[in-house]
Amino acid sequence: DIQMTQSPSSVSASVGDRVTITCRASQDISSWLAWHQQKPGKAPKLLIYAASTLQSGVPSRFSGSGSGTDFTLTISSLQPEDFASYYCQQAYTFPRTFGQGTKVEIK
Amino acid sequence: EVLVEESGGGLVQPGGSLRVSCAASGFTFSSYAMNWVRQAPGQGLEWVSVISAGSGYIDFAGSVKGRFTISRDNSKNTLYMQMNSLRAEDTAIYYCVKASDGSGKNYFDYWGLGILVTVSS
């Protein structure tokens, strides 16, 4: 199985801060990577697919980059509604696997 | 609007069985693969199972292989998962998740609200 490792596991930030989350795959997955956002008590929601393509309706302050084994999710200017957990997920093969999640908390 | 809505969750004893369903609307159900993903209390996301658009490809996570089955009725726009020999560690919210394509490499593009399955005596 492909292991997905996210860092950090949590980050404390203020509104307006730039936040960066990294995700590493245990083998080359090309650009078959997605990022999902999950707010407390809610279902996850697709933010980014193909490593860097924003899902329809997702604000442009979110961006993704990377290919191969190393990927990054960046929030350019954190907004109050962005405090949530973020999961990377490989879409290259089955079993699909997720990173352990990064919780973005209010400083 | 794409909607997927789970039903059939609840409390079941260890060793018991449960069937969860997912009703889909707002898209051509028969053209897309569907998945189940679960989340144990306070934990991360775990993919459970996939079924391709025409049911020709099915796969399971190792943790449920041999105990869970997945099926779909494209005439009813409904996805099912039969869960047998349930264990305490199967306790989780189960999400029905639409894929972005009928099979192969694709993305989880729409998630249901989830349904809670609790395995406890």
Short mmCIF file of C-alpha atoms in Angstrom, two decimals:
data_model
loop_
_atom_site.label_atom_id
_atom_site.label_comp_id
_atom_site.label_asym_id
_atom_site.label_seq_id
_atom_site.Cartn_x
_atom_site.Cartn_y
_atom_site.Cartn_z
CA ASP A 1 0.00 0.00 0.00
CA ILE A 2 1.12 3.57 -0.64
CA GLN A 3 1.75 5.43 2.63
CA MET A 4 0.87 9.12 2.77
CA THR A 5 2.64 11.21 5.39
CA GLN A 6 1.48 14.73 6.21
CA SER A 7 3.22 17.40 8.22
CA PRO A 8 2.65 19.09 10.50
CA SER A 9 -0.11 17.18 12.31
CA SER A 10 -1.41 20.50 13.61
CA VAL A 11 -0.66 24.16 13.05
CA SER A 12 -1.76 27.19 15.03
CA ALA A 13 -2.20 30.29 12.90
CA SER A 14 -3.92 33.66 12.81
CA VAL A 15 -6.35 35.13 10.30
CA GLY A 16 -4.33 36.48 7.39
CA ASP A 17 -1.40 34.11 7.88
CA ARG A 18 0.06 32.00 5.11
CA VAL A 19 -0.19 28.29 5.93
CA THR A 20 1.64 25.46 4.21
CA ILE A 21 0.96 21.74 4.66
CA THR A 22 3.16 19.08 3.12
CA CYS A 23 2.34 15.54 2.05
CA ARG A 24 4.77 12.83 1.04
CA ALA A 25 3.90 9.60 -0.75
CA SER A 26 5.91 6.43 -0.17
CA GLN A 27 6.23 5.94 -3.94
CA ASP A 28 5.80 7.95 -7.12
CA ILE A 29 2.15 8.82 -7.71
CA SER A 30 2.77 11.36 -10.51
CA SER A 31 0.10 14.05 -9.97
CA TRP A 32 -2.62 11.72 -8.68
CA LEU A 33 -3.13 13.59 -5.46
CA ALA A 34 -6.15 15.25 -3.87
CA TRP A 35 -6.64 17.49 -0.85
CA HIS A 36 -9.84 17.34 1.21
CA GLN A 37 -11.04 19.78 3.86
CA GLN A 38 -13.11 18.64 6.84
CA LYS A 39 -14.73 21.05 9.26
CA PRO A 40 -15.69 19.78 12.74
CA GLY A 41 -18.79 17.58 12.64
CA LYS A 42 -19.05 17.84 8.87
CA ALA A 43 -18.28 15.62 5.90
CA PRO A 44 -15.03 16.11 4.00
CA LYS A 45 -15.06 18.22 0.87
CA LEU A 46 -12.76 18.02 -2.16
CA LEU A 47 -10.55 21.11 -2.43
CA ILE A 48 -7.87 20.23 -4.97
CA TYR A 49 -7.33 17.35 -7.39
CA ALA A 50 -4.57 16.42 -9.81
CA ALA A 51 -2.21 18.00 -7.25
CA SER A 52 -2.95 21.57 -8.31
CA THR A 53 -6.44 21.92 -9.83
CA LEU A 54 -9.00 23.71 -7.68
CA GLN A 55 -12.41 22.07 -7.42
CA SER A 56 -15.22 24.32 -8.63
CA GLY A 57 -16.17 26.92 -6.04
CA VAL A 58 -12.96 26.68 -4.00
CA PRO A 59 -11.46 30.11 -3.23
CA SER A 60 -8.26 31.06 -5.03
CA ARG A 61 -6.38 31.52 -1.74
CA PHE A 62 -6.00 27.73 -1.80
CA SER A 63 -3.30 26.30 -4.03
CA GLY A 64 -1.58 22.96 -4.49
CA SER A 65 1.72 21.96 -5.99
CA GLY A 66 4.05 19.03 -6.42
CA SER A 67 4.40 15.79 -8.31
CA GLY A 68 6.02 12.43 -7.82
CA THR A 69 6.27 11.98 -4.06
CA ASP A 70 6.22 15.50 -2.58
CA PHE A 71 3.18 17.77 -2.47
CA THR A 72 2.13 21.01 -0.82
CA LEU A 73 -1.17 22.67 0.08
CA THR A 74 -0.92 26.42 0.67
CA ILE A 75 -3.51 28.80 2.06
CA SER A 76 -2.23 32.23 1.09
CA SER A 77 -4.25 34.28 3.60
CA LEU A 78 -6.07 32.26 6.24
CA GLN A 79 -9.73 33.12 6.72
CA PRO A 80 -11.97 32.25 9.70
CA GLU A 81 -13.81 29.62 7.66
CA ASP A 82 -10.54 27.82 6.85
CA PHE A 83 -10.02 26.49 10.36
CA ALA A 84 -10.48 22.79 9.72
CA SER A 85 -8.61 19.55 9.17
CA TYR A 86 -6.95 18.87 5.83
CA TYR A 87 -6.20 15.45 4.36
CA CYS A 88 -4.10 14.51 1.37
CA GLN A 89 -5.11 11.38 -0.52
CA GLN A 90 -3.51 9.43 -3.36
CA ALA A 91 -5.70 8.51 -6.33
CA TYR A 92 -3.02 6.51 -8.14
CA THR A 93 -4.00 3.02 -7.09
CA PHE A 94 -6.14 0.94 -4.75
CA PRO A 95 -6.27 0.84 -1.82
CA ARG A 96 -6.74 4.58 -1.82
CA THR A 97 -4.87 6.00 1.15
CA PHE A 98 -5.04 9.25 3.11
CA GLY A 99 -2.54 11.20 5.11
CA GLN A 100 -3.19 11.33 8.84
CA GLY A 101 -4.56 14.86 8.59
CA THR A 102 -3.44 18.35 9.57
CA LYS A 103 -5.57 20.37 11.95
CA VAL A 104 -5.43 24.12 11.37
CA GLU A 105 -6.28 25.85 14.62
CA ILE A 106 -6.80 29.44 15.68
CA LYS A 107 -3.82 31.06 17.38
CA GLU B 1 -27.07 19.43 -7.61
CA VAL B 2 -25.13 16.26 -6.80
CA LEU B 3 -26.44 14.57 -3.67
CA VAL B 4 -25.51 11.30 -2.03
CA GLU B 5 -27.36 10.32 1.12
CA GLU B 6 -26.54 7.40 3.39
CA SER B 7 -29.03 5.40 5.41
CA GLY B 8 -29.22 2.21 7.44
CA GLY B 9 -26.69 2.87 10.17
CA GLY B 10 -27.18 2.12 13.83
CA LEU B 11 -26.12 -0.02 16.77
CA VAL B 12 -25.19 -3.65 16.18
CA GLN B 13 -23.62 -6.28 18.40
CA PRO B 14 -20.16 -7.68 17.72
CA GLY B 15 -20.44 -10.48 15.18
CA GLY B 16 -23.63 -9.01 13.79
CA SER B 17 -24.54 -7.71 10.35
CA LEU B 18 -25.77 -4.44 8.91
CA ARG B 19 -26.53 -3.11 5.45
CA VAL B 20 -25.99 0.55 4.67
CA SER B 21 -27.37 2.22 1.58
CA CYS B 22 -26.62 5.37 -0.37
CA ALA B 23 -29.20 7.10 -2.54
CA ALA B 24 -27.74 9.26 -5.30
CA SER B 25 -29.25 12.08 -7.31
CA GLY B 26 -28.22 14.99 -9.49
CA PHE B 27 -25.90 13.00 -11.77
CA THR B 28 -25.93 9.96 -14.07
CA PHE B 29 -25.30 7.37 -11.35
CA SER B 30 -24.59 4.53 -13.81
CA SER B 31 -21.57 6.43 -15.24
CA TYR B 32 -19.53 6.81 -12.06
CA ALA B 33 -17.66 4.61 -9.65
CA MET B 34 -18.72 4.83 -6.03
CA ASN B 35 -16.81 4.36 -2.81
CA TRP B 36 -17.27 3.96 0.91
CA VAL B 37 -14.88 5.78 3.24
CA ARG B 38 -15.06 5.59 7.03
CA GLN B 39 -13.86 7.62 9.97
CA ALA B 40 -13.57 6.15 13.44
CA PRO B 41 -14.36 8.52 16.32
CA GLY B 42 -11.65 11.16 16.58
CA GLN B 43 -9.57 9.51 13.86
CA GLY B 44 -8.64 10.12 10.25
CA LEU B 45 -10.17 8.91 7.01
CA GLU B 46 -9.94 5.30 5.83
CA TRP B 47 -11.02 4.13 2.39
CA VAL B 48 -13.16 0.98 2.66
CA SER B 49 -14.43 -0.12 -0.75
CA VAL B 50 -15.00 0.78 -4.39
CA ILE B 51 -17.35 -0.42 -7.11
CA SER B 52 -16.94 0.69 -10.71
CA ALA B 53 -19.78 2.16 -12.76
CA GLY B 54 -20.80 -1.16 -14.27
CA SER B 55 -19.87 -3.26 -11.21
CA GLY B 56 -17.02 -4.91 -13.14
CA TYR B 57 -14.36 -3.80 -10.67
CA ILE B 58 -14.74 -4.17 -6.90
CA ASP B 59 -12.10 -3.82 -4.21
CA PHE B 60 -11.86 -3.62 -0.44
CA ALA B 61 -9.48 -2.47 2.23
CA GLY B 62 -7.63 -5.34 3.83
CA SER B 63 -9.30 -4.59 7.17
CA VAL B 64 -12.75 -5.52 5.79
CA LYS B 65 -11.96 -7.96 2.98
CA GLY B 66 -14.00 -11.15 3.35
CA ARG B 67 -16.49 -9.52 5.73
CA PHE B 68 -17.97 -6.66 3.66
CA THR B 69 -19.56 -6.75 0.22
CA ILE B 70 -20.47 -3.86 -2.04
CA SER B 71 -23.12 -3.67 -4.74
CA ARG B 72 -25.13 -1.15 -6.70
CA ASP B 73 -28.47 -0.96 -8.45
CA ASN B 74 -28.11 1.48 -11.31
CA SER B 75 -31.86 1.34 -12.00
CA LYS B 76 -32.49 2.68 -8.49
CA ASN B 77 -29.47 5.02 -8.28
CA THR B 78 -28.48 3.27 -5.07
CA LEU B 79 -25.24 1.94 -3.61
CA TYR B 80 -25.14 -0.71 -0.90
CA MET B 81 -22.63 -2.17 1.50
CA GLN B 82 -23.34 -5.35 3.42
CA MET B 83 -21.24 -5.56 6.58
CA ASN B 84 -20.92 -8.97 8.25
CA SER B 85 -18.95 -10.26 11.24
CA LEU B 86 -18.80 -6.74 12.60
CA ARG B 87 -16.14 -5.84 15.15
CA ALA B 88 -15.79 -3.00 17.63
CA GLU B 89 -13.09 -1.51 15.40
CA ASP B 90 -15.65 -1.13 12.59
CA THR B 91 -17.36 1.58 14.65
CA ALA B 92 -17.20 4.69 12.50
CA ILE B 93 -19.04 7.21 10.41
CA TYR B 94 -19.40 5.69 6.96
CA TYR B 95 -19.37 8.10 4.03
CA CYS B 96 -20.72 7.36 0.56
CA VAL B 97 -18.39 9.06 -1.92
CA LYS B 98 -18.87 9.63 -5.63
CA ALA B 99 -15.85 9.20 -7.91
CA SER B 100 -15.04 11.58 -10.74
CA ASP B 101 -15.02 8.78 -13.34
CA GLY B 102 -16.42 5.32 -14.00
CA SER B 103 -13.32 3.37 -13.08
CA GLY B 104 -9.54 3.50 -12.76
CA LYS B 105 -7.72 6.55 -11.52
CA ASN B 106 -10.24 9.12 -10.33
CA TYR B 107 -11.02 11.44 -7.47
CA PHE B 108 -13.52 11.54 -4.62
CA ASP B 109 -15.50 14.56 -5.76
CA TYR B 110 -18.70 14.45 -3.71
CA TRP B 111 -19.21 13.16 -0.17
CA GLY B 112 -22.40 12.26 1.64
CA LEU B 113 -23.08 13.53 5.15
CA GLY B 114 -22.18 10.15 6.60
CA ILE B 115 -23.98 7.57 8.73
CA LEU B 116 -22.85 6.27 12.11
CA VAL B 117 -22.33 2.56 12.62
CA THR B 118 -21.69 1.52 16.21
CA VAL B 119 -20.58 -2.01 17.05
CA SER B 120 -21.04 -2.66 20.73
CA SER B 121 -22.65 -5.10 23.13
#
